[in-house]
Amino acid sequence: MRSVTVFAPATVANVGSAFDVLGFAIAEPGDIVTARASSTPGVMISEVSGDGGALSKDPDRNTAGVSVQALLKELQQREPDRYASVGIELALRKGLPIGSGLGSSSASTVAAVVAANALLGSPLSREALLPFAMEGERVACGAAHADNVAPALLGGFVLIRSYNPLDVIHLATPSAPWVTVISPQLELKTQDARKVLKRSVSLESAISQWGNVAALVAGIYHDDVELMGRALEDKIVEPERAQLIPGYAAAKAAALTAGATGCSISGSGPSLFALSQSESIATTVGAAMVRAFADLGIASKPYVSQINSAGATIVSEE
Ligand code: HSE
């Protein structure tokens, strides 16, 4: 194979109450990465287009480059003769705005590792690619959290029960919820949104939080959109981060008034997501949230879809 092109979707991390441990994939937007065989050994980034013009093409500073280098290094350690002189050239097409809270760095990282793995004849399984994709997150925000990369890679809802050792559980994909994601034209770096978080929580908040996380998982398995929406309640992270997102309270109130069963911050923000019982409610919710941001002079873009069960998909192979 000379070239593989992969699409990886946007993801909603945290899902309200489940900070750093739960995320799901949506249908669009997403990033597309082409991996091509190169005669120059190592990993290079030939192009970054779309919404990622400002991203570095230095493979040591670009999340996709870091992850594919980590993958190649691992393969070279396992089979030096086979992989020593392998060269991979990456071309990134960003459909996801950077710093949006939609898993922008994860989408290109996941698309890149899936494309590179396929280019090399798929030596590793999808699941085995996760630690390499997580290395990209470490570069992006200083913490190798997996709640964006895991759903972008595997699709649906993914739970990270433990980071050390890594224990990732691919949950069922509920078919009932419709998801509205609103991306306001604001930028918030994950690194900055993590700095505002308190290092310790009260027992009272923790009790509320684990009750909600458990209820969220129950809602997923019962395909119960009302329960899932109720379980987005977050006593720990949302109060700190809401202050970083102008218009957050108004947009959330607008979503709930328009019929969403729940609404919270997507990942570290500034995007928001809401869950609804039907496509038409989800569309109305999107329009209401856009209006709420517009009232404050902030442009925003809505996306409506069901949960994306496929995750990263190979678009073409040559
Ligand atoms: N769990 C991460 C955070 C997701 O909230 O910092 C970042 O998209």
Tab-separated table of N, CA, C and O and ligand atoms in Angstrom, residues 11-15 18-22 100-106 137 141 143 145-148 163 189-191 193-194 197 237 241 265-269, ligand 1:
chain	number	residue	atom	x	y	z
A	11	THR	N	-15.224	14.525	19.266
A	11	THR	CA	-15.653	13.764	20.442
A	11	THR	C	-16.056	14.714	21.567
A	11	THR	O	-15.552	15.831	21.657
A	12	VAL	N	-16.967	14.221	22.395
A	12	VAL	CA	-17.402	14.965	23.580
A	12	VAL	C	-16.795	14.245	24.781
A	12	VAL	O	-17.203	13.116	25.104
A	13	ALA	N	-15.800	14.878	25.403
A	13	ALA	CA	-15.151	14.256	26.565
A	13	ALA	C	-15.815	14.729	27.854
A	13	ALA	O	-16.530	15.733	27.865
A	14	ASN	N	-15.615	13.977	28.904
A	14	ASN	CA	-16.149	14.233	30.267
A	14	ASN	C	-17.630	13.855	30.392
A	14	ASN	O	-18.045	13.274	31.370
A	15	VAL	N	-18.425	14.244	29.375
A	15	VAL	CA	-19.873	13.948	29.405
A	15	VAL	C	-20.470	14.391	30.750
A	15	VAL	O	-21.091	13.602	31.474
A	18	ALA	N	-18.460	12.922	34.254
A	18	ALA	CA	-17.399	11.907	34.215
A	18	ALA	C	-16.060	12.476	33.741
A	18	ALA	O	-15.467	12.010	32.758
A	19	PHE	N	-15.549	13.464	34.478
A	19	PHE	CA	-14.309	14.141	34.106
A	19	PHE	C	-13.159	13.153	33.880
A	19	PHE	O	-12.839	12.341	34.750
A	20	ASP	N	-12.592	13.243	32.691
A	20	ASP	CA	-11.411	12.444	32.283
A	20	ASP	C	-11.682	10.950	32.091
A	20	ASP	O	-10.764	10.209	31.747
A	21	VAL	N	-12.924	10.471	32.368
A	21	VAL	CA	-13.134	9.015	32.297
A	21	VAL	C	-14.189	8.554	31.304
A	21	VAL	O	-14.366	7.345	31.110
A	22	LEU	N	-14.904	9.506	30.666
A	22	LEU	CA	-15.931	9.060	29.716
A	22	LEU	C	-15.973	10.028	28.537
A	22	LEU	O	-15.839	11.237	28.712
A	100	SER	N	-11.393	24.016	20.679
A	100	SER	CA	-12.853	24.157	20.646
A	100	SER	C	-13.552	23.287	21.686
A	100	SER	O	-14.726	23.472	21.950
A	101	GLY	N	-12.841	22.308	22.231
A	101	GLY	CA	-13.490	21.380	23.165
A	101	GLY	C	-14.167	20.227	22.453
A	101	GLY	O	-14.978	19.509	23.031
A	102	LEU	N	-13.808	20.040	21.186
A	102	LEU	CA	-14.407	18.940	20.415
A	102	LEU	C	-13.376	17.853	20.103
A	102	LEU	O	-13.577	17.039	19.207
A	103	GLY	N	-12.275	17.878	20.810
A	103	GLY	CA	-11.259	16.847	20.589
A	103	GLY	C	-10.507	17.049	19.287
A	103	GLY	O	-10.242	16.086	18.567
A	104	SER	N	-10.120	18.296	19.017
A	104	SER	CA	-9.449	18.586	17.747
A	104	SER	C	-8.109	17.866	17.633
A	104	SER	O	-7.831	17.204	16.629
A	105	SER	N	-7.287	17.968	18.689
A	105	SER	CA	-5.978	17.306	18.607
A	105	SER	C	-6.160	15.796	18.532
A	105	SER	O	-5.446	15.104	17.795
A	106	SER	N	-7.165	15.280	19.239
A	106	SER	CA	-7.380	13.832	19.234
A	106	SER	C	-7.784	13.321	17.861
A	106	SER	O	-7.368	12.245	17.442
A	137	GLU	N	-1.909	13.514	23.175
A	137	GLU	CA	-2.615	14.359	24.154
A	137	GLU	C	-1.646	14.933	25.181
A	137	GLU	O	-1.809	16.060	25.635
A	141	CYS	N	-1.726	18.963	25.754
A	141	CYS	CA	-2.190	19.696	26.945
A	141	CYS	C	-1.478	19.314	28.223
A	141	CYS	O	-1.889	19.723	29.305
A	143	ALA	N	-1.348	16.470	29.696
A	143	ALA	CA	-1.914	15.307	30.404
A	143	ALA	C	-2.376	14.296	29.370
A	143	ALA	O	-3.092	14.645	28.426
A	145	HIS	N	-4.706	12.334	28.871
A	145	HIS	CA	-6.074	11.852	29.127
A	145	HIS	C	-6.588	11.138	27.866
A	145	HIS	O	-6.181	11.454	26.742
A	146	ALA	N	-7.505	10.185	28.065
A	146	ALA	CA	-7.924	9.336	26.937
A	146	ALA	C	-9.383	9.523	26.551
A	146	ALA	O	-9.882	8.812	25.680
A	147	ASP	N	-10.081	10.461	27.205
A	147	ASP	CA	-11.531	10.526	26.978
A	147	ASP	C	-11.923	11.176	25.653
A	147	ASP	O	-13.104	11.179	25.306
A	148	ASN	N	-10.962	11.726	24.908
A	148	ASN	CA	-11.214	12.099	23.513
A	148	ASN	C	-10.657	11.044	22.547
A	148	ASN	O	-11.350	10.609	21.624
A	163	TYR	N	-6.306	4.641	34.619
A	163	TYR	CA	-5.213	5.078	33.738
A	163	TYR	C	-3.930	4.298	34.009
A	163	TYR	O	-3.075	4.193	33.152
A	189	LYS	N	-7.800	26.906	25.652
A	189	LYS	CA	-6.830	25.803	25.628
A	189	LYS	C	-7.123	24.836	26.780
A	189	LYS	O	-7.348	25.257	27.914
A	190	THR	N	-7.086	23.545	26.475
A	190	THR	CA	-7.330	22.523	27.501
A	190	THR	C	-6.387	22.719	28.682
A	190	THR	O	-6.789	22.625	29.845
A	191	GLN	N	-5.132	23.020	28.354
A	191	GLN	CA	-4.122	23.228	29.402
A	191	GLN	C	-4.588	24.303	30.403
A	191	GLN	O	-4.486	24.129	31.613
A	193	ALA	N	-7.751	25.322	30.817
A	193	ALA	CA	-8.996	24.904	31.475
A	193	ALA	C	-8.729	23.844	32.535
A	193	ALA	O	-9.579	23.579	33.380
A	194	ARG	N	-7.578	23.197	32.501
A	194	ARG	CA	-7.229	22.224	33.548
A	194	ARG	C	-6.612	22.936	34.755
A	194	ARG	O	-6.716	22.464	35.877
A	197	LEU	N	-8.831	23.964	37.808
A	197	LEU	CA	-9.505	22.941	38.621
A	197	LEU	C	-8.833	22.785	39.989
A	197	LEU	O	-7.602	22.790	40.091
A	237	VAL	N	-16.421	20.018	38.203
A	237	VAL	CA	-15.663	20.695	37.144
A	237	VAL	C	-16.459	21.843	36.500
A	237	VAL	O	-15.915	22.930	36.277
A	241	ARG	N	-15.219	25.726	35.347
A	241	ARG	CA	-14.958	26.027	33.934
A	241	ARG	C	-16.018	26.926	33.309
A	241	ARG	O	-15.732	27.608	32.322
A	265	ILE	N	-20.631	21.166	29.391
A	265	ILE	CA	-19.468	21.589	28.598
A	265	ILE	C	-18.935	20.386	27.836
A	265	ILE	O	-18.846	19.281	28.380
A	266	SER	N	-18.590	20.582	26.566
A	266	SER	CA	-17.971	19.504	25.794
A	266	SER	C	-16.466	19.532	26.056
A	266	SER	O	-15.810	20.537	25.764
A	267	GLY	N	-15.934	18.472	26.609
A	267	GLY	CA	-14.508	18.430	26.950
A	267	GLY	C	-14.173	19.581	27.874
A	267	GLY	O	-14.905	19.863	28.826
A	268	SER	N	-13.100	20.298	27.545
A	268	SER	CA	-12.705	21.420	28.399
A	268	SER	C	-13.310	22.725	27.909
A	268	SER	O	-12.934	23.792	28.379
A	269	GLY	N	-14.240	22.672	26.934
A	269	GLY	CA	-14.898	23.863	26.414
A	269	GLY	C	-14.024	24.551	25.373
A	269	GLY	O	-12.907	24.119	25.116
B	1	HSE	N1	-10.981	15.408	30.075
B	1	HSE	C1	-10.285	16.474	29.390
B	1	HSE	C2	-10.483	17.751	30.178
B	1	HSE	C3	-10.843	16.605	28.002
B	1	HSE	O1	-11.629	18.064	30.484
B	1	HSE	O2	-9.504	18.427	30.477
B	1	HSE	C4	-10.236	17.703	27.185
B	1	HSE	O3	-10.907	17.759	25.933
